[in-house]
XYZ file of N, CA and C in Angstrom:
696
model
N 0.845 -1.191 0.000
C 0.000 0.000 0.000
C 0.887 1.251 0.000
N 0.714 2.093 -0.995
C 1.462 3.342 -1.074
C 0.552 4.520 -0.750
N 1.057 5.419 0.071
C 0.298 6.597 0.490
C 1.026 7.844 0.028
N 0.292 8.742 -0.591
C 0.813 10.062 -0.938
C 0.262 11.063 0.060
N 1.143 11.794 0.760
C 0.722 12.779 1.743
C 0.948 14.193 1.260
N -0.057 15.039 1.419
C 0.012 16.445 1.008
C -0.202 17.320 2.231
N 0.770 18.199 2.523
C 0.726 19.031 3.727
C 0.950 20.489 3.350
N 0.004 21.364 3.728
C 0.110 22.769 3.297
C -0.568 23.732 4.266
N -0.665 23.363 5.541
C -1.465 24.144 6.492
C -0.777 25.409 6.998
N 0.532 25.497 6.820
C 1.275 26.639 7.342
C 2.051 27.318 6.221
N 3.038 28.123 6.565
C 3.860 28.757 5.537
C 4.759 27.741 4.834
N 4.893 26.564 5.411
C 5.644 25.488 4.765
C 4.693 24.586 3.997
N 5.112 24.109 2.841
C 4.320 23.182 2.042
C 5.184 21.972 1.715
N 4.572 20.785 1.708
C 5.366 19.601 1.431
C 4.518 18.409 1.041
N 5.196 17.380 0.575
C 4.508 16.125 0.274
C 5.484 14.979 0.491
N 4.940 13.779 0.621
C 5.747 12.597 0.885
C 5.032 11.368 0.346
N 5.819 10.314 0.116
C 5.293 9.034 -0.335
C 5.861 7.951 0.562
N 5.016 7.005 0.939
C 5.504 5.907 1.759
C 4.446 4.850 1.959
N 4.797 3.855 2.762
C 3.883 2.751 3.032
C 4.454 1.849 4.094
N 4.336 0.532 3.909
C 4.795 -0.400 4.937
C 6.306 -0.370 5.120
N 7.039 0.147 4.128
C 8.499 0.250 4.245
C 8.916 1.556 4.912
N 7.954 2.366 5.278
C 8.251 3.681 5.828
C 8.146 4.757 4.775
N 8.684 5.929 5.071
C 8.637 7.042 4.125
C 9.725 6.838 3.080
N 9.327 6.785 1.820
C 10.270 6.549 0.728
C 10.904 7.833 0.225
N 10.152 8.922 0.253
C 10.672 10.214 -0.213
C 9.785 11.323 0.328
N 10.390 12.469 0.627
C 9.621 13.624 1.081
C 10.351 14.902 0.702
N 9.599 15.979 0.602
C 10.186 17.276 0.277
C 9.336 18.366 0.917
N 9.988 19.434 1.373
C 9.297 20.573 1.969
C 9.965 21.861 1.511
N 9.200 22.912 1.448
C 9.767 24.238 1.190
C 8.919 25.257 1.931
N 9.497 26.428 2.153
C 8.810 27.440 2.957
C 8.890 28.800 2.283
N 8.386 28.869 1.049
C 8.290 30.146 0.357
C 6.843 30.605 0.463
N 6.587 31.508 1.379
C 5.228 31.905 1.718
C 4.452 32.378 0.498
N 3.178 31.977 0.450
C 2.242 32.351 -0.612
C 2.610 31.763 -1.975
N 3.425 30.701 -1.973
C 3.781 30.059 -3.232
C 3.306 28.607 -3.266
N 2.355 28.268 -2.420
C 1.908 26.884 -2.320
C 1.397 26.337 -3.655
N 0.580 27.124 -4.334
C -0.025 26.653 -5.582
C 1.034 26.370 -6.646
N 2.091 27.162 -6.673
C 3.155 26.971 -7.659
C 4.097 25.842 -7.270
N 4.198 25.559 -6.001
C 5.206 24.633 -5.483
C 4.727 23.195 -5.419
N 3.460 22.986 -5.102
C 2.988 21.652 -4.728
C 3.056 20.638 -5.872
N 2.609 20.987 -7.059
C 2.621 20.033 -8.180
C 4.042 19.558 -8.517
N 5.021 20.464 -8.629
C 6.400 19.989 -8.863
C 6.932 19.123 -7.727
N 6.535 19.431 -6.491
C 6.976 18.611 -5.362
C 6.444 17.183 -5.485
N 5.181 17.042 -5.859
C 4.582 15.715 -5.991
C 5.305 14.912 -7.059
N 5.617 15.541 -8.176
C 6.353 14.847 -9.233
C 7.760 14.476 -8.756
N 8.373 15.352 -7.971
C 9.718 15.086 -7.454
C 9.726 13.872 -6.530
N 8.809 13.816 -5.564
C 8.818 12.679 -4.630
C 8.440 11.392 -5.345
N 7.573 11.504 -6.342
C 7.237 10.300 -7.129
C 8.482 9.732 -7.791
N 9.260 10.613 -8.401
C 10.472 10.157 -9.080
C 11.522 9.668 -8.095
N 11.654 10.351 -6.957
C 12.626 9.916 -5.956
C 12.255 8.556 -5.368
N 10.971 8.313 -5.214
C 10.503 7.027 -4.689
C 10.444 5.949 -5.769
N 10.653 6.368 -7.020
C 10.632 5.450 -8.165
C 9.293 4.725 -8.293
N 8.245 5.539 -8.253
C 6.896 4.997 -8.435
C 6.153 5.822 -9.479
N 5.042 5.293 -9.933
C 4.097 6.041 -10.750
C 2.921 6.435 -9.871
N 2.297 7.540 -10.179
C 1.135 7.962 -9.384
C 0.039 6.902 -9.395
N -0.046 6.139 -10.462
C -1.069 5.096 -10.559
C -0.892 4.009 -9.501
N 0.290 3.957 -8.862
C 0.541 2.964 -7.818
C 0.056 3.429 -6.439
N -0.330 4.685 -6.313
C -0.794 5.223 -5.029
C -2.151 4.626 -4.669
N -2.270 4.145 -3.434
C -3.507 3.513 -2.977
C -4.368 4.443 -2.132
N -3.724 5.429 -1.477
C -4.428 6.342 -0.575
C -3.799 7.724 -0.705
N -4.631 8.756 -0.686
C -4.138 10.131 -0.626
C -4.448 10.673 0.768
N -3.414 11.074 1.489
C -3.584 11.663 2.821
C -3.372 13.168 2.723
N -4.088 13.912 3.553
C -3.981 15.368 3.492
C -4.115 15.970 4.884
N -3.361 17.023 5.106
C -3.476 17.814 6.332
C -4.753 18.647 6.226
N -5.684 18.460 7.159
C -6.968 19.162 7.091
C -7.014 20.425 7.961
N -5.872 20.744 8.617
C -5.846 21.944 9.434
C -5.974 21.615 10.928
N -6.092 22.649 11.732
C -6.243 24.061 11.377
C -4.943 24.640 10.822
N -5.095 25.772 10.133
C -3.943 26.419 9.547
C -4.339 27.650 8.773
N -3.441 28.108 7.930
C -3.686 29.307 7.133
C -4.635 28.973 5.989
N -5.621 29.817 5.800
C -6.738 29.517 4.913
C -6.291 29.185 3.489
N -5.471 30.049 2.903
C -5.080 29.853 1.503
C -4.274 28.574 1.337
N -3.329 28.341 2.230
C -2.530 27.130 2.147
C -3.376 25.870 2.246
N -4.305 25.855 3.187
C -5.183 24.701 3.337
C -6.004 24.449 2.081
N -6.514 25.520 1.504
C -7.332 25.383 0.292
C -6.532 24.751 -0.837
N -5.293 25.206 -1.012
C -4.436 24.671 -2.075
C -4.175 23.182 -1.854
N -3.796 22.823 -0.630
C -3.498 21.436 -0.338
C -4.698 20.518 -0.492
N -5.824 20.962 0.016
C -7.044 20.148 -0.088
C -7.488 19.991 -1.533
N -7.434 21.071 -2.301
C -7.845 21.000 -3.707
C -6.941 20.039 -4.483
N -5.645 20.112 -4.218
C -4.697 19.228 -4.896
C -4.923 17.771 -4.518
N -5.059 17.520 -3.207
C -5.269 16.153 -2.732
C -6.576 15.569 -3.262
N -7.623 16.377 -3.256
C -8.918 15.910 -3.772
C -8.842 15.586 -5.256
N -8.191 16.442 -6.021
C -8.066 16.201 -7.461
C -7.329 14.890 -7.721
N -6.283 14.629 -6.964
C -5.527 13.388 -7.123
C -6.364 12.174 -6.746
N -7.072 12.267 -5.620
C -7.880 11.139 -5.167
C -8.977 10.797 -6.170
N -9.625 11.830 -6.708
C -10.659 11.588 -7.719
C -10.054 11.005 -8.991
N -8.920 11.547 -9.423
C -8.288 11.076 -10.657
C -7.813 9.628 -10.532
N -7.289 9.286 -9.351
C -6.775 7.936 -9.134
C -7.846 6.968 -8.647
N -9.015 7.517 -8.269
C -10.121 6.718 -7.749
C -9.701 5.940 -6.503
N -9.105 6.680 -5.553
C -8.634 6.060 -4.314
C -9.248 6.794 -3.123
N -9.301 6.146 -1.956
C -9.837 6.799 -0.753
C -8.836 7.789 -0.172
N -9.296 8.520 0.862
C -8.467 9.540 1.489
C -8.421 9.348 3.000
N -7.426 9.967 3.610
C -7.310 10.033 5.066
C -6.927 11.464 5.416
N -7.684 12.087 6.302
C -7.381 13.444 6.738
C -6.789 13.428 8.142
N -5.739 14.217 8.349
C -5.058 14.288 9.647
C -4.891 15.747 10.034
N -5.106 16.062 11.294
C -4.968 17.435 11.766
C -3.506 17.877 11.784
N -3.275 19.137 11.450
C -1.931 19.717 11.499
C -1.340 19.663 12.902
N -2.170 19.806 13.922
C -1.684 19.776 15.304
C -1.261 18.356 15.706
N -1.977 17.356 15.224
C -1.559 15.967 15.442
C -0.200 15.713 14.785
N -0.003 16.296 13.623
C 1.257 16.124 12.906
C 2.420 16.759 13.664
N 2.171 17.896 14.299
C 3.214 18.545 15.094
C 3.608 17.687 16.294
N 2.635 17.026 16.890
C 2.898 16.228 18.092
C 3.669 14.947 17.791
N 3.494 14.407 16.609
C 4.050 13.086 16.297
C 5.575 12.996 16.432
N 6.366 13.928 15.901
C 7.822 13.791 16.003
C 8.360 13.892 17.432
N 7.582 14.464 18.360
C 8.046 14.594 19.748
C 7.289 13.642 20.672
N 6.762 12.575 20.100
C 5.904 11.644 20.843
C 6.641 10.892 21.954
N 7.977 10.886 21.912
C 8.725 10.142 22.932
C 8.962 10.962 24.201
N 8.545 12.213 24.202
C 8.707 13.044 25.390
C 7.701 12.655 26.465
N 8.178 12.607 27.711
C 7.286 12.311 28.834
C 6.545 13.555 29.307
N 6.900 14.704 28.755
C 6.250 15.951 29.149
C 4.900 16.113 28.450
N 4.090 16.993 28.982
C 2.862 17.369 28.289
C 3.263 18.123 27.023
N 2.722 17.729 25.896
C 3.085 18.323 24.606
C 2.019 19.335 24.207
N 2.427 20.580 24.058
C 1.514 21.654 23.670
C 1.887 22.099 22.261
N 1.000 21.850 21.306
C 1.258 22.195 19.907
C 0.580 23.516 19.562
N 1.337 24.412 18.935
C 0.818 25.742 18.640
C 1.220 26.171 17.228
N 0.233 26.534 16.442
C 0.458 27.052 15.086
C 0.047 28.518 15.052
N 0.896 29.337 14.476
C 0.596 30.759 14.348
C -0.651 30.941 13.487
N -1.707 31.485 14.090
C -2.985 31.672 13.392
C -3.167 33.088 12.865
N -2.124 33.916 13.019
C -2.197 35.331 12.678
C -3.227 36.021 13.591
N -3.466 37.302 13.387
C -4.411 38.077 14.205
C -4.115 37.999 15.711
N -2.861 37.711 16.091
C -2.515 37.622 17.501
C -3.079 36.404 18.192
N -3.309 35.323 17.430
C -3.899 34.113 17.994
C -3.089 32.879 17.611
N -3.377 31.773 18.298
C -2.733 30.494 18.049
C -3.778 29.406 17.860
N -3.527 28.478 16.939
C -4.259 27.222 16.905
C -3.531 26.282 17.869
N -4.282 25.575 18.687
C -3.648 24.846 19.790
C -4.360 23.534 20.102
N -3.567 22.551 20.551
C -4.084 21.336 21.183
C -2.959 20.759 22.033
N -3.332 20.018 23.085
C -2.352 19.419 23.981
C -2.408 17.899 23.883
N -1.246 17.264 24.116
C -1.101 15.820 23.936
C -0.280 15.232 25.076
N -0.402 13.911 25.221
C 0.394 13.184 26.201
C 0.879 11.883 25.574
N 2.088 11.493 25.947
C 2.660 10.245 25.441
C 1.834 9.049 25.900
N 1.563 8.140 24.967
C 0.932 6.861 25.276
C 1.692 5.790 24.488
N 1.543 4.514 24.856
C 2.229 3.464 24.095
C 1.889 3.543 22.609
N 2.913 3.646 21.785
C 2.709 3.688 20.342
C 2.520 5.072 19.754
N 2.493 6.107 20.586
C 2.299 7.439 20.016
C 1.898 8.473 21.040
N 0.923 9.306 20.678
C 0.424 10.342 21.574
C -1.098 10.330 21.585
N -1.651 10.857 22.658
C -3.106 10.984 22.788
C -3.443 12.449 22.997
N -4.415 12.944 22.263
C -4.813 14.343 22.418
C -5.592 14.505 23.713
N -5.230 15.558 24.493
C -5.818 15.782 25.809
C -6.781 16.962 25.827
N -6.889 17.683 24.724
C -7.750 18.870 24.696
C -8.439 18.961 23.350
N -9.380 19.873 23.257
C -10.016 20.157 21.974
C -9.051 20.941 21.097
N -9.276 20.894 19.784
C -8.589 21.818 18.889
C -9.233 23.190 19.104
N -8.426 24.223 19.304
C -9.017 25.517 19.609
C -8.133 26.669 19.166
N -8.737 27.866 19.163
C -8.027 29.113 18.885
C -7.903 29.868 20.197
N -6.680 30.283 20.555
C -6.461 30.976 21.820
C -5.493 32.133 21.623
N -5.547 33.069 22.552
C -4.534 34.115 22.626
C -3.288 33.518 23.295
N -2.093 33.910 22.871
C -0.877 33.365 23.494
C -0.859 33.532 25.009
N -1.299 34.684 25.484
C -1.292 34.940 26.923
C -2.252 34.020 27.663
N -3.393 33.711 27.050
C -4.351 32.796 27.669
C -3.764 31.393 27.768
N -3.094 30.968 26.705
C -2.489 29.645 26.711
C -1.372 29.574 27.753
N -0.581 30.631 27.861
C 0.488 30.673 28.870
C -0.088 30.524 30.275
N -1.216 31.169 30.536
C -1.863 31.049 31.851
C -2.332 29.624 32.105
N -2.880 28.992 31.071
C -3.330 27.608 31.206
C -2.151 26.674 31.482
N -1.024 26.923 30.810
C 0.159 26.101 31.017
C 0.655 26.228 32.456
N 0.687 27.446 32.959
C 1.114 27.671 34.345
C 0.201 26.949 35.325
N -1.083 26.933 35.022
C -2.054 26.316 35.932
C -1.894 24.804 36.014
N -1.351 24.173 34.961
C -1.200 22.712 34.976
C -0.111 22.258 35.936
N 0.891 23.116 36.154
C 2.037 22.791 37.030
C 2.782 21.544 36.574
N 2.707 21.254 35.256
C 3.407 20.111 34.684
C 4.628 20.572 33.896
N 5.546 19.634 33.637
C 6.601 19.896 32.669
C 5.964 19.899 31.287
N 6.278 20.921 30.499
C 5.586 21.120 29.222
C 6.599 21.313 28.100
N 6.307 20.682 26.970
C 7.079 20.854 25.748
C 6.192 21.605 24.765
N 6.611 22.793 24.336
C 5.822 23.592 23.398
C 6.461 23.489 22.018
N 5.671 23.084 21.026
C 6.209 22.853 19.683
C 5.330 23.539 18.644
N 5.982 24.140 17.640
C 5.249 24.779 16.553
C 5.740 26.183 16.275
N 5.418 26.693 15.092
C 5.881 28.036 14.730
C 5.288 29.107 15.637
N 4.131 28.832 16.239
C 3.528 29.776 17.174
C 4.373 29.984 18.413
N 5.123 28.938 18.806
C 5.984 29.056 19.982
C 7.125 30.032 19.725
N 7.592 30.086 18.484
C 8.695 30.984 18.149
C 8.178 32.391 17.820
N 6.988 32.462 17.242
C 6.389 33.777 16.986
C 6.149 34.506 18.309
N 5.729 33.771 19.326
C 5.428 34.369 20.634
C 6.383 33.827 21.706
N 7.631 33.690 21.342
C 8.634 33.154 22.265
C 8.686 33.928 23.578
N 8.539 35.242 23.500
C 8.626 36.062 24.710
C 7.527 35.720 25.713
N 6.415 35.174 25.231
C 5.309 34.811 26.114
C 5.596 33.498 26.844
N 6.302 32.572 26.177
C 6.472 31.225 26.717
C 7.834 30.939 27.341
N 8.888 31.631 26.892
C 10.232 31.195 27.261
C 10.563 31.365 28.739
N 9.893 32.266 29.441
C 10.207 32.472 30.859
C 9.296 31.685 31.794
N 8.405 30.883 31.235
C 7.518 30.080 32.074
C 8.294 28.929 32.711
N 8.034 28.673 33.963
C 8.692 27.574 34.661
C 8.267 26.231 34.077
N 9.220 25.314 33.989
C 8.989 23.945 33.525
C 8.530 23.873 32.068
N 8.850 24.907 31.285
C 8.456 24.924 29.880
C 9.698 24.902 28.986
N 9.700 23.990 28.026
C 10.767 23.905 27.028
C 10.166 24.152 25.648
N 10.799 25.022 24.865
C 10.355 25.287 23.496
C 11.197 24.441 22.541
N 10.534 23.665 21.712
C 11.231 22.791 20.769
C 11.882 23.629 19.669
N 13.029 23.187 19.189
C 13.804 23.950 18.212
C 13.042 24.145 16.894
N 13.516 25.099 16.108
C 12.842 25.491 14.871
C 12.669 24.362 13.863
N 13.544 23.372 13.918
C 13.481 22.291 12.940
C 12.201 21.476 12.984
N 11.466 21.560 14.092
C 10.201 20.824 14.224
C 9.014 21.775 14.333
N 9.163 22.965 13.781
C 8.141 23.998 13.943
C 6.930 23.842 13.025
N 7.048 22.987 12.007
C 5.969 22.877 11.030
C 5.482 21.436 10.905
N 4.211 21.240 10.595
C 3.716 19.894 10.338
C 4.512 19.267 9.193
N 4.781 17.977 9.304
C 5.622 17.282 8.331
C 4.805 16.340 7.463
N 5.084 16.370 6.156
C 4.427 15.436 5.244
C 4.861 14.005 5.533
N 6.096 13.831 6.013
C 6.560 12.496 6.390
C 5.746 11.958 7.567
N 5.495 12.812 8.555
C 4.646 12.405 9.682
C 3.237 12.083 9.207
N 2.755 12.842 8.236
C 1.424 12.601 7.678
C 1.337 11.199 7.086
N 2.344 10.810 6.332
C 2.349 9.475 5.735
C 2.392 8.398 6.818
N 3.210 8.608 7.854
C 3.319 7.615 8.925
C 2.003 7.451 9.674
N 1.356 8.567 10.025
C 0.087 8.490 10.750
C -1.018 7.929 9.856
N -1.013 8.335 8.594
C -2.032 7.839 7.668
C -1.867 6.340 7.426
N -0.641 5.853 7.402
C -0.420 4.427 7.186
C -1.013 3.607 8.335
N -0.834 4.091 9.567
C -1.422 3.391 10.711
C -2.945 3.348 10.596
N -3.535 4.436 10.161
C -4.994 4.473 10.004
C -5.439 3.602 8.829
N -4.622 3.574 7.782
C -4.970 2.756 6.620
C -4.996 1.275 6.987
N -4.082 0.850 7.843
C -4.075 -0.540 8.284
C -5.349 -0.887 9.046
N -5.950 0.129 9.682
C -7.226 -0.073 10.386
C -8.420 0.215 9.465
N -8.118 0.499 8.189
C -9.128 0.789 7.162
C -9.989 1.991 7.538
N -9.350 3.009 8.114
C -10.061 4.235 8.485
C -10.031 5.227 7.318
N -10.601 4.799 6.200
C -10.627 5.629 5.003
C -11.905 6.463 4.949
N -11.859 7.521 4.171
C -13.072 8.257 3.829
C -13.039 8.505 2.326
N -14.195 8.743 1.764
C -14.243 9.099 0.347
C -13.852 10.566 0.195
N -13.375 10.974 -0.981
C -13.017 12.384 -1.186
C -14.147 13.348 -0.831
N -15.378 12.953 -1.054
C -16.509 13.837 -0.777
C -16.702 14.104 0.711
N -16.071 13.282 1.568
C -16.230 13.427 3.014
C -15.123 14.264 3.664
N -14.094 14.580 2.924
C -12.978 15.355 3.481
C -13.394 16.803 3.687
N -13.172 17.324 4.888
C -13.490 18.721 5.190
C -12.318 19.373 5.921
N -12.102 20.637 5.615
C -11.046 21.386 6.298
C -11.498 21.768 7.701
N -10.540 21.851 8.614
C -10.788 22.297 9.975
C -10.243 23.727 10.099
N -11.121 24.712 9.909
C -10.670 26.099 9.917
C -10.671 26.703 11.329
N -11.599 26.315 12.165
C -11.763 26.778 13.552
C -12.245 28.218 13.679
N -12.113 29.011 12.621
C -12.606 30.380 12.694
C -12.870 30.892 11.283
N -13.526 32.036 11.190
C -13.857 32.636 9.900
C -12.571 33.092 9.210
N -12.404 32.807 7.903
C -11.203 33.241 7.190
C -11.018 34.753 7.207
N -9.755 35.194 7.089
C -9.436 36.620 7.113
C -10.211 37.405 6.071
N -10.324 36.857 4.864
C -10.993 37.575 3.784
C -12.456 37.840 4.124
N -13.093 36.863 4.765
C -14.504 37.029 5.134
C -14.652 38.056 6.252
N -13.687 38.061 7.185
C -13.710 39.066 8.248
C -13.602 40.456 7.671
N -12.662 40.646 6.731
C -12.467 41.942 6.107
C -13.710 42.390 5.363
N -14.372 41.476 4.659
C -15.574 41.814 3.900
C -16.695 42.215 4.864
N -16.834 41.467 5.967
C -17.871 41.782 6.955
C -17.621 43.162 7.567
N -16.365 43.440 7.867
C -16.015 44.748 8.462
C -16.368 45.895 7.527
N -16.072 45.728 6.244
C -16.371 46.774 5.272
C -17.878 46.952 5.111
N -18.598 45.824 5.102
C -20.058 45.889 4.924
C -20.712 46.605 6.100
N -20.231 46.284 7.323
C -20.839 46.893 8.504
C -20.463 48.368 8.629
N -19.343 48.743 7.971
C -18.921 50.130 8.029
C -19.769 51.015 7.139
């Protein structure tokens, strides 16, 4: 079973191919607002690096968010087009779950934060369990200061991971028992997407392309701007 993963929820965009042998090839780039131009060449690149044809793909996995509106739209549209063209099922994985996966071996409480712009963060918390991590909170939008207060209230050792942690480093870095993960793990990974999707595929947790929905958590910026102008 070969899985193609498409990840585009943040300023970084990437894709990967893998299956029971693990991740065969992956690529990422972080040229903001260039997702639409970047993604198709990336898919062709990983296909060639993995030495496969797209017709061999059995499942298309996609990051469903939360994340930046335009990036999510590009990734979802691309993944859906591929799934329909190949006539294969899909698996959707949250961007916050993807952030937690590479740090799953930490015994600390894992707090994943994605920069949501507008002075806010997309957030969820996780805890290590056998075989991976378990989400301990809802997916939500919070102010950095509110999240910092919640972290202090837990009185636990905490690992904060994601680009939001670096955007608002001054809010988190002086908190007791808090460690900020380095920049190299700041973005959801297409390789992690393939690994998590493969586990779900083995359990046959597929959905049809028509069932895939983005997790936006809030009204897009463009709609907010239009509403503001209309009310003015």
